[in-house]
CSV table of C-alpha atoms in Angstrom, one decimal:
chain,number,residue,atom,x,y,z
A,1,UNK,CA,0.0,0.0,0.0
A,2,UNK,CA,1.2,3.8,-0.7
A,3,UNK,CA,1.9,5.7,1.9
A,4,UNK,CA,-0.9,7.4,3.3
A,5,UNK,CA,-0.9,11.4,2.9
A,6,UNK,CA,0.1,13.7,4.9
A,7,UNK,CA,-2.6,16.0,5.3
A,8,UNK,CA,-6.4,15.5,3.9
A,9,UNK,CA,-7.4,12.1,3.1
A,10,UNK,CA,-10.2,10.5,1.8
A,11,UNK,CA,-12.7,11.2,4.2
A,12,UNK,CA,-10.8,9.7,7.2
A,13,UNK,CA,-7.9,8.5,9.2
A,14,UNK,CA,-4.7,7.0,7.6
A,15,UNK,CA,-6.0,3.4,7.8
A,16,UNK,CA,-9.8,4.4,6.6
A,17,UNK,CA,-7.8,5.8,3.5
A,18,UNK,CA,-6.1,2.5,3.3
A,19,UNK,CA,-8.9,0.1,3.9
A,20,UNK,CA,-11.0,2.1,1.3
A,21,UNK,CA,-8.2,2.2,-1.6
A,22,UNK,CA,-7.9,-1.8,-0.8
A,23,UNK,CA,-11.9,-2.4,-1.3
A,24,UNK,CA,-11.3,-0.3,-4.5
A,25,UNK,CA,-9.1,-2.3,-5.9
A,26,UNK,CA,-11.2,-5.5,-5.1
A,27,UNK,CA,-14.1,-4.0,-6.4
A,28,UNK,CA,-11.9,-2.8,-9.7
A,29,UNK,CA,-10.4,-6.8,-10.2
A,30,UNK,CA,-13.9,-8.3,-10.1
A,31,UNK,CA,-15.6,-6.3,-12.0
A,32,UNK,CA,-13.2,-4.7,-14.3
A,33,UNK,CA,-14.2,-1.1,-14.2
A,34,UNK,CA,-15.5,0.8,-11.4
A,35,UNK,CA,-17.4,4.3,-11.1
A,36,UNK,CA,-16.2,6.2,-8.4
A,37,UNK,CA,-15.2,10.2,-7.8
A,38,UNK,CA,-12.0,11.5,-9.4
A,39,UNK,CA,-9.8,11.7,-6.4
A,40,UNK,CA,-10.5,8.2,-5.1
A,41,UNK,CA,-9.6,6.9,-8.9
A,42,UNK,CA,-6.5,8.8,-9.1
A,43,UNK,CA,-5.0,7.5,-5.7
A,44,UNK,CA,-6.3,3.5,-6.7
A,45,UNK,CA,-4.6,3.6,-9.6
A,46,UNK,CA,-1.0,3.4,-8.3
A,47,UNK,CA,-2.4,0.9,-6.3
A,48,UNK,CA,-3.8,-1.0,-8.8
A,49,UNK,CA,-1.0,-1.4,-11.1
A,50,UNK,CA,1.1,-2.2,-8.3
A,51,UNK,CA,-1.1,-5.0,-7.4
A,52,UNK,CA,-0.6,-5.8,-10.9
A,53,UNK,CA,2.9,-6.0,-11.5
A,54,UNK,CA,3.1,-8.0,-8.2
A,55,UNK,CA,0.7,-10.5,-9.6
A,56,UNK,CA,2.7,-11.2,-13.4
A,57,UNK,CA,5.7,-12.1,-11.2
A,58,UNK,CA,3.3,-14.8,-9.7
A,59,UNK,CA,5.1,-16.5,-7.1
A,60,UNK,CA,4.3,-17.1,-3.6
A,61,UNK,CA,5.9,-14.2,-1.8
A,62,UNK,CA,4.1,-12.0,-4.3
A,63,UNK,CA,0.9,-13.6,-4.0
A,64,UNK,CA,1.2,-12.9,-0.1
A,65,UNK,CA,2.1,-9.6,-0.8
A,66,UNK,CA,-1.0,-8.9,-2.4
A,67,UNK,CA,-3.1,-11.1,0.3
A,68,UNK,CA,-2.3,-8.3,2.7
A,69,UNK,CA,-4.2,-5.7,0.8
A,70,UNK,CA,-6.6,-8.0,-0.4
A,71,UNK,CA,-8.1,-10.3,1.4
A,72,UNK,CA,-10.8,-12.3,-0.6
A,73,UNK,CA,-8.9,-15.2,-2.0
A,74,UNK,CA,-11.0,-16.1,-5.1
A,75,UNK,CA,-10.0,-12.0,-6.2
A,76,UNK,CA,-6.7,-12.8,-5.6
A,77,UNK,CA,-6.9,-15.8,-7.6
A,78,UNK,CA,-8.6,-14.3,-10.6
A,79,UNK,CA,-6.1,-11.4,-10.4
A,80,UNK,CA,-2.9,-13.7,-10.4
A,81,UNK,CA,-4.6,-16.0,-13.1
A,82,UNK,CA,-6.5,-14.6,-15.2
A,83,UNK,CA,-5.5,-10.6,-15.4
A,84,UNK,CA,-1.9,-10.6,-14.8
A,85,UNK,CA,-1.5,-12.6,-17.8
A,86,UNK,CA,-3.1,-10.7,-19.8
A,87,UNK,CA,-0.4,-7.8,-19.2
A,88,UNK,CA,2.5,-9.6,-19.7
A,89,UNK,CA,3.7,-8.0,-22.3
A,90,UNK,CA,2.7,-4.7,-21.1
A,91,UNK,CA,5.7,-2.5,-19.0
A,92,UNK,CA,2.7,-0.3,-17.1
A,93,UNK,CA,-0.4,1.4,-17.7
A,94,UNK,CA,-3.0,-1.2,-17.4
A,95,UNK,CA,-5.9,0.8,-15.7
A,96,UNK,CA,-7.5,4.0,-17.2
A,97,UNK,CA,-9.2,7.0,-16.0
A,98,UNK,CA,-11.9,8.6,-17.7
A,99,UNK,CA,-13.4,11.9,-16.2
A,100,UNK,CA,-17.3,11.5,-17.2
A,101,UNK,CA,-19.0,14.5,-15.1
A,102,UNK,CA,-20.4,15.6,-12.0
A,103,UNK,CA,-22.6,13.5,-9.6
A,104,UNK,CA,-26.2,14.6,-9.2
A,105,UNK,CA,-26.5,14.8,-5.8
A,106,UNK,CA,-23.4,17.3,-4.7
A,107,UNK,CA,-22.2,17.9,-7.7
A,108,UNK,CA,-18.7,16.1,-6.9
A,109,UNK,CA,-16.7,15.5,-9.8
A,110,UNK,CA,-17.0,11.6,-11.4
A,111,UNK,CA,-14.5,9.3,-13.1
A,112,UNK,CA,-14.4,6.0,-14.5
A,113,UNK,CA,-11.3,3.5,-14.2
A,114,UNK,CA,-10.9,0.4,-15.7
A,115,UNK,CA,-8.9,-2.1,-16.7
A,116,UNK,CA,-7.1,-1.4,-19.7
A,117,UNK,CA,-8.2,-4.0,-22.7
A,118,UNK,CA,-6.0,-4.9,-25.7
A,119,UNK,CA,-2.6,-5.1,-26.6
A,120,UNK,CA,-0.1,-2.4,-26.5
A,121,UNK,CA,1.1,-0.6,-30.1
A,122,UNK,CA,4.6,-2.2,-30.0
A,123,UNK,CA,7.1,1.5,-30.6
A,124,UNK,CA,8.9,0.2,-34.2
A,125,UNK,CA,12.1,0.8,-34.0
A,126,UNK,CA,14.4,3.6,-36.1
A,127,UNK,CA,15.9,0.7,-38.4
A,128,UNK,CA,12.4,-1.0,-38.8
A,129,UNK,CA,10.7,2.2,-39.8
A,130,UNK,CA,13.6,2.6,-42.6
A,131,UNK,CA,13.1,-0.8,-43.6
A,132,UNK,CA,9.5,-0.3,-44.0
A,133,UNK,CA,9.6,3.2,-45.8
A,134,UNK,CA,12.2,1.3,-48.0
A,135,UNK,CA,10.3,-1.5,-49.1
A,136,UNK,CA,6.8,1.3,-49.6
A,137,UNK,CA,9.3,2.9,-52.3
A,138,UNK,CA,10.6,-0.3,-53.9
A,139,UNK,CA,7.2,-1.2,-54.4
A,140,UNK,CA,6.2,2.2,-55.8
A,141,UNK,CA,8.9,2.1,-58.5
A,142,UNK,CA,8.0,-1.4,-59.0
A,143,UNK,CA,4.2,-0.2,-59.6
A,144,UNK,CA,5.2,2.9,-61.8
A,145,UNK,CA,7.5,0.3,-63.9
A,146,UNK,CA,4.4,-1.9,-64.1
A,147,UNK,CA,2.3,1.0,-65.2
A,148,UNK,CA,5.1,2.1,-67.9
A,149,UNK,CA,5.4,-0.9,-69.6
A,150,UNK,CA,1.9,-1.6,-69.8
A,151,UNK,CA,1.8,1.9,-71.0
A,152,UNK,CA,4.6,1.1,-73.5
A,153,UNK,CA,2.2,-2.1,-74.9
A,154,UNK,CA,-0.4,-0.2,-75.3
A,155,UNK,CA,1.1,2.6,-77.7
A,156,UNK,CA,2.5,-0.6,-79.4
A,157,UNK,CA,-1.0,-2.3,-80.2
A,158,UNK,CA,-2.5,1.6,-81.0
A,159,UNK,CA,0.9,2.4,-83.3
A,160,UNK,CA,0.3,-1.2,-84.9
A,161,UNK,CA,-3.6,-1.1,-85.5
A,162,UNK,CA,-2.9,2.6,-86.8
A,163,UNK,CA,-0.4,1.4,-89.3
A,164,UNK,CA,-2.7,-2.0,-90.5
A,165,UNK,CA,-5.5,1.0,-90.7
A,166,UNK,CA,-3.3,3.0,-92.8
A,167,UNK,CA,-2.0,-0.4,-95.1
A,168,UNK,CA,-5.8,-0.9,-95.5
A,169,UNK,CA,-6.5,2.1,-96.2
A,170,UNK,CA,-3.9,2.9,-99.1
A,171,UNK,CA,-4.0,-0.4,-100.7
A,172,UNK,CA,-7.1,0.8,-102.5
A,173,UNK,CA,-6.4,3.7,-103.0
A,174,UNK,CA,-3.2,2.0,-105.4
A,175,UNK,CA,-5.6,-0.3,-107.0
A,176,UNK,CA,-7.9,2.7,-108.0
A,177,UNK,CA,-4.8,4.7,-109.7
A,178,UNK,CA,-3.2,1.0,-111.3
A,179,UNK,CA,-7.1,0.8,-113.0
């Protein structure tokens, strides 16, 4: 667990904050997303994605680790087999906070976090994005060769059936002026 603030917390003492951020997070691993005010989502989330991270590591000590903060073993399960591998590949940034008004009653700013679905756009490389821009303009000269020599037939056939036209056309012409 964080640190608790120093001054103003969450509506309470030091270990009300901590207790409340713990049934957060449970609440967040079983049902994926939660609806809760802004403030309380941004102090879960480094919570959360601590939890997280502890649970890809997966072994025992961790798994303890994460029993002291939460205590309902079938969360714990699900968390340690069925989300954390879902973020293996992922270095952070598996929950999300999305600001979605003002609650009716006293008007108290409202925010959505959830888990994060999906994989993560994989940053290409400075040689792999040369590569790929070099291939794009291989193939571009390969089209525009394509397109020139069909261009090249096709003058070809119109230069040929222009010249048959033409043979036709004089060879009566001669046998008018032989007669």
């Amino acid at each position: 667990m964080p640190k608790p603030a120093k001054g103003a917390r969450l509506g309470g003492s030091a270990a009300h904050e901590k207790l409340l951020l713990a049934n957060l997070a449970k609440s967040l691993f079983e049902h994926g997303r939660i609806t809760t005010t802004e403030a309380k989502a941004r102090r879960l989330r480094p919570v959360a994605e601590r939890l997280i991270t502890k649970a890809k590591k997966g072994d025992i000590h961790n798994r303890r680790l994460v029993l002291q903060t939460i205590t309902d073993k079938s969360i714990v399960h699900t968390l340690f087999t069925e989300i954390a591998p879902r973020y293996a590949e992922r270095p952070g940034g598996y929950t999300r906070i999305t600001k979605i008004g003002n609650r009716r009653g006293d008007n108290a700013p409202m925010a959505v976090i959830e888990l994060v679905e999906g994989e993560i756009a994989k940053k290409a490389t400075v040689a792999e994005a040369e590569a790929a821009t070099k291939r794009a303009v291989k193939e571009a000269d390969e089209a525009k060769a394509e397109e020139t020599k069909a261009d090249e037939v096709k003058a070809d056939e119109v230069k040929a059936e222009e010249t048959k036209a033409e043979d036709t056309a004089e060879a009566p012409a001669e046998e008018s002026k032989d007669a």
